[in-house]
Amino acid sequence: MSAQDTLTERYGAPSPGRRRLVLLASVVVAAVFLGWLAWAVYEHARPQVTSELESFSVDDDHHVTAVVVVQLRDSDVDASCTLRAYAEDHTTVGELTFSPDLAEGRRQTETVRTDRRATSVENVGCTASGQDRPR
């Protein structure tokens, strides 16, 4: 007598329909999860607005000019972009939040007022309705 025969005598034979039901339920759960995952990847790969700092120049002790390239997925997206200026000791000396003007094109030239001389500018990013993470 084998171990399998002993288990069958002790607990009874497994139901053949139960194995199919568990397999079918597992396939359905996996398909739903993979569909949700594909949707999430697709939506997050196409943000409403993206931005990139192209260049900046320090005009004087109290002004920095930055050129930001902003791309909107749709022309009716209401976006808000933020630039930050830093001093040599890495403290924030200026910040500007602006709405991109499509009439100017993709390149937005913005002037940030600073408390003292800035040495660098950071593009924090742009946000839009439904997109809380700056990009």
PDB file of C-alpha atoms in Angstrom:
ATOM      1  CA  MET A   1       0.000   0.000   0.000  1.00  0.00           C
ATOM      2  CA  SER A   2       1.403   3.401  -1.000  1.00  0.00           C
ATOM      3  CA  ALA A   3       1.239   6.684   0.898  1.00  0.00           C
ATOM      4  CA  GLN A   4      -1.337   8.001  -1.598  1.00  0.00           C
ATOM      5  CA  ASP A   5      -3.625   5.040  -0.976  1.00  0.00           C
ATOM      6  CA  THR A   6      -3.322   5.589   2.771  1.00  0.00           C
ATOM      7  CA  LEU A   7      -4.270   9.273   2.439  1.00  0.00           C
ATOM      8  CA  THR A   8      -7.227   8.395   0.211  1.00  0.00           C
ATOM      9  CA  GLU A   9      -8.484   5.819   2.705  1.00  0.00           C
ATOM     10  CA  ARG A  10      -8.060   8.223   5.604  1.00  0.00           C
ATOM     11  CA  TYR A  11      -9.470  11.445   4.087  1.00  0.00           C
ATOM     12  CA  GLY A  12     -11.381  10.360   1.026  1.00  0.00           C
ATOM     13  CA  ALA A  13     -10.665  11.041  -2.648  1.00  0.00           C
ATOM     14  CA  PRO A  14     -10.357  14.710  -3.679  1.00  0.00           C
ATOM     15  CA  SER A  15     -13.277  16.141  -5.598  1.00  0.00           C
ATOM     16  CA  PRO A  16     -12.395  16.496  -9.314  1.00  0.00           C
ATOM     17  CA  GLY A  17     -14.666  19.547  -9.670  1.00  0.00           C
ATOM     18  CA  ARG A  18     -12.986  21.347  -6.783  1.00  0.00           C
ATOM     19  CA  ARG A  19      -9.593  21.350  -8.505  1.00  0.00           C
ATOM     20  CA  ARG A  20     -11.118  22.875 -11.664  1.00  0.00           C
ATOM     21  CA  LEU A  21     -12.959  25.512  -9.621  1.00  0.00           C
ATOM     22  CA  VAL A  22      -9.781  26.570  -7.797  1.00  0.00           C
ATOM     23  CA  LEU A  23      -7.863  26.709 -11.089  1.00  0.00           C
ATOM     24  CA  LEU A  24     -10.594  28.772 -12.777  1.00  0.00           C
ATOM     25  CA  ALA A  25     -10.823  31.189  -9.830  1.00  0.00           C
ATOM     26  CA  SER A  26      -7.025  31.608  -9.857  1.00  0.00           C
ATOM     27  CA  VAL A  27      -7.023  32.385 -13.585  1.00  0.00           C
ATOM     28  CA  VAL A  28      -9.829  34.949 -13.174  1.00  0.00           C
ATOM     29  CA  VAL A  29      -8.065  36.703 -10.275  1.00  0.00           C
ATOM     30  CA  ALA A  30      -4.775  36.761 -12.224  1.00  0.00           C
ATOM     31  CA  ALA A  31      -6.497  38.170 -15.335  1.00  0.00           C
ATOM     32  CA  VAL A  32      -8.202  40.928 -13.331  1.00  0.00           C
ATOM     33  CA  PHE A  33      -4.921  41.837 -11.618  1.00  0.00           C
ATOM     34  CA  LEU A  34      -2.978  41.904 -14.904  1.00  0.00           C
ATOM     35  CA  GLY A  35      -5.685  44.065 -16.509  1.00  0.00           C
ATOM     36  CA  TRP A  36      -5.505  46.535 -13.623  1.00  0.00           C
ATOM     37  CA  LEU A  37      -1.692  46.549 -13.778  1.00  0.00           C
ATOM     38  CA  ALA A  38      -1.709  47.254 -17.537  1.00  0.00           C
ATOM     39  CA  TRP A  39      -4.204  50.100 -17.048  1.00  0.00           C
ATOM     40  CA  ALA A  40      -2.112  51.639 -14.230  1.00  0.00           C
ATOM     41  CA  VAL A  41       1.111  51.455 -16.260  1.00  0.00           C
ATOM     42  CA  TYR A  42      -0.586  53.001 -19.294  1.00  0.00           C
ATOM     43  CA  GLU A  43      -2.099  55.884 -17.310  1.00  0.00           C
ATOM     44  CA  HIS A  44       1.105  56.706 -15.436  1.00  0.00           C
ATOM     45  CA  ALA A  45       3.210  56.538 -18.586  1.00  0.00           C
ATOM     46  CA  ARG A  46       1.161  59.370 -20.121  1.00  0.00           C
ATOM     47  CA  PRO A  47       1.079  62.261 -17.612  1.00  0.00           C
ATOM     48  CA  GLN A  48      -1.114  65.321 -18.199  1.00  0.00           C
ATOM     49  CA  VAL A  49       1.917  67.624 -18.143  1.00  0.00           C
ATOM     50  CA  THR A  50       5.707  67.226 -18.146  1.00  0.00           C
ATOM     51  CA  SER A  51       8.454  69.810 -17.865  1.00  0.00           C
ATOM     52  CA  GLU A  52      12.197  70.049 -18.229  1.00  0.00           C
ATOM     53  CA  LEU A  53      14.614  72.829 -17.335  1.00  0.00           C
ATOM     54  CA  GLU A  54      16.438  73.732 -20.549  1.00  0.00           C
ATOM     55  CA  SER A  55      18.689  76.505 -19.237  1.00  0.00           C
ATOM     56  CA  PHE A  56      19.016  79.277 -16.685  1.00  0.00           C
ATOM     57  CA  SER A  57      21.070  82.423 -16.290  1.00  0.00           C
ATOM     58  CA  VAL A  58      21.794  84.556 -13.251  1.00  0.00           C
ATOM     59  CA  ASP A  59      20.871  88.104 -14.307  1.00  0.00           C
ATOM     60  CA  ASP A  60      21.910  89.907 -11.106  1.00  0.00           C
ATOM     61  CA  ASP A  61      21.823  89.453  -7.331  1.00  0.00           C
ATOM     62  CA  HIS A  62      18.015  89.427  -7.267  1.00  0.00           C
ATOM     63  CA  HIS A  63      16.893  87.846 -10.570  1.00  0.00           C
ATOM     64  CA  VAL A  64      17.383  84.522 -12.338  1.00  0.00           C
ATOM     65  CA  THR A  65      15.924  83.746 -15.764  1.00  0.00           C
ATOM     66  CA  ALA A  66      15.032  80.132 -16.556  1.00  0.00           C
ATOM     67  CA  VAL A  67      13.833  78.485 -19.764  1.00  0.00           C
ATOM     68  CA  VAL A  68      11.480  75.568 -19.124  1.00  0.00           C
ATOM     69  CA  VAL A  69      10.115  73.259 -21.829  1.00  0.00           C
ATOM     70  CA  VAL A  70       6.534  72.290 -20.934  1.00  0.00           C
ATOM     71  CA  GLN A  71       4.523  69.599 -22.725  1.00  0.00           C
ATOM     72  CA  LEU A  72       0.776  69.280 -22.196  1.00  0.00           C
ATOM     73  CA  ARG A  73      -1.065  66.104 -23.209  1.00  0.00           C
ATOM     74  CA  ASP A  74      -4.179  68.125 -24.151  1.00  0.00           C
ATOM     75  CA  SER A  75      -4.453  71.830 -24.896  1.00  0.00           C
ATOM     76  CA  ASP A  76      -7.177  72.298 -22.267  1.00  0.00           C
ATOM     77  CA  VAL A  77      -5.006  71.076 -19.354  1.00  0.00           C
ATOM     78  CA  ASP A  78      -4.686  73.672 -16.584  1.00  0.00           C
ATOM     79  CA  ALA A  79      -1.108  73.178 -15.373  1.00  0.00           C
ATOM     80  CA  SER A  80       0.940  74.788 -12.634  1.00  0.00           C
ATOM     81  CA  CYS A  81       4.765  74.692 -12.686  1.00  0.00           C
ATOM     82  CA  THR A  82       7.268  75.522  -9.950  1.00  0.00           C
ATOM     83  CA  LEU A  83      10.870  76.739 -10.176  1.00  0.00           C
ATOM     84  CA  ARG A  84      13.220  77.079  -7.200  1.00  0.00           C
ATOM     85  CA  ALA A  85      16.437  79.095  -6.998  1.00  0.00           C
ATOM     86  CA  TYR A  86      19.252  78.127  -4.631  1.00  0.00           C
ATOM     87  CA  ALA A  87      22.220  80.045  -3.249  1.00  0.00           C
ATOM     88  CA  GLU A  88      25.773  78.748  -2.983  1.00  0.00           C
ATOM     89  CA  ASP A  89      25.082  77.385   0.523  1.00  0.00           C
ATOM     90  CA  HIS A  90      22.102  75.363  -0.853  1.00  0.00           C
ATOM     91  CA  THR A  91      19.403  77.471   0.796  1.00  0.00           C
ATOM     92  CA  THR A  92      16.299  78.402  -1.162  1.00  0.00           C
ATOM     93  CA  VAL A  93      16.523  82.061  -2.161  1.00  0.00           C
ATOM     94  CA  GLY A  94      13.582  82.255  -4.564  1.00  0.00           C
ATOM     95  CA  GLU A  95      10.579  80.324  -5.816  1.00  0.00           C
ATOM     96  CA  LEU A  96       8.149  80.936  -8.646  1.00  0.00           C
ATOM     97  CA  THR A  97       4.923  79.107  -9.448  1.00  0.00           C
ATOM     98  CA  PHE A  98       3.509  79.869 -12.884  1.00  0.00           C
ATOM     99  CA  SER A  99       0.916  78.616 -15.340  1.00  0.00           C
ATOM    100  CA  PRO A 100       2.355  77.848 -18.782  1.00  0.00           C
ATOM    101  CA  ASP A 101       1.075  80.087 -21.572  1.00  0.00           C
ATOM    102  CA  LEU A 102       0.473  78.058 -24.735  1.00  0.00           C
ATOM    103  CA  ALA A 103       0.618  81.226 -26.829  1.00  0.00           C
ATOM    104  CA  GLU A 104       4.370  81.353 -26.109  1.00  0.00           C
ATOM    105  CA  GLY A 105       4.850  77.779 -27.319  1.00  0.00           C
ATOM    106  CA  ARG A 106       6.466  74.930 -25.410  1.00  0.00           C
ATOM    107  CA  ARG A 107       9.433  77.013 -24.228  1.00  0.00           C
ATOM    108  CA  GLN A 108       8.490  79.157 -21.257  1.00  0.00           C
ATOM    109  CA  THR A 109      10.911  81.900 -20.181  1.00  0.00           C
ATOM    110  CA  GLU A 110      10.361  82.855 -16.550  1.00  0.00           C
ATOM    111  CA  THR A 111      12.167  85.245 -14.198  1.00  0.00           C
ATOM    112  CA  VAL A 112      12.530  84.232 -10.558  1.00  0.00           C
ATOM    113  CA  ARG A 113      13.049  86.989  -7.972  1.00  0.00           C
ATOM    114  CA  THR A 114      15.622  86.032  -5.348  1.00  0.00           C
ATOM    115  CA  ASP A 115      16.554  87.286  -1.874  1.00  0.00           C
ATOM    116  CA  ARG A 116      20.243  87.148  -2.714  1.00  0.00           C
ATOM    117  CA  ARG A 117      22.479  85.842  -5.489  1.00  0.00           C
ATOM    118  CA  ALA A 118      21.402  82.436  -6.774  1.00  0.00           C
ATOM    119  CA  THR A 119      23.829  79.877  -8.155  1.00  0.00           C
ATOM    120  CA  SER A 120      21.400  77.238  -9.419  1.00  0.00           C
ATOM    121  CA  VAL A 121      17.783  76.719 -10.424  1.00  0.00           C
ATOM    122  CA  GLU A 122      15.713  73.586  -9.931  1.00  0.00           C
ATOM    123  CA  ASN A 123      12.643  72.708 -11.941  1.00  0.00           C
ATOM    124  CA  VAL A 124      10.436  71.171  -9.244  1.00  0.00           C
ATOM    125  CA  GLY A 125       7.981  70.187 -11.970  1.00  0.00           C
ATOM    126  CA  CYS A 126       4.457  70.752 -13.189  1.00  0.00           C
ATOM    127  CA  THR A 127       1.185  69.438 -11.824  1.00  0.00           C
ATOM    128  CA  ALA A 128      -2.340  69.331 -13.222  1.00  0.00           C
ATOM    129  CA  SER A 129      -5.761  68.164 -12.163  1.00  0.00           C
ATOM    130  CA  GLY A 130      -5.471  64.459 -11.389  1.00  0.00           C
ATOM    131  CA  GLN A 131      -1.660  64.601 -11.433  1.00  0.00           C
ATOM    132  CA  ASP A 132      -0.415  65.506  -7.976  1.00  0.00           C
ATOM    133  CA  ARG A 133       3.161  64.351  -8.526  1.00  0.00           C
ATOM    134  CA  PRO A 134       5.246  67.076 -10.215  1.00  0.00           C
ATOM    135  CA  ARG A 135       6.862  66.067 -13.493  1.00  0.00           C
TER     136      ARG A 135
END
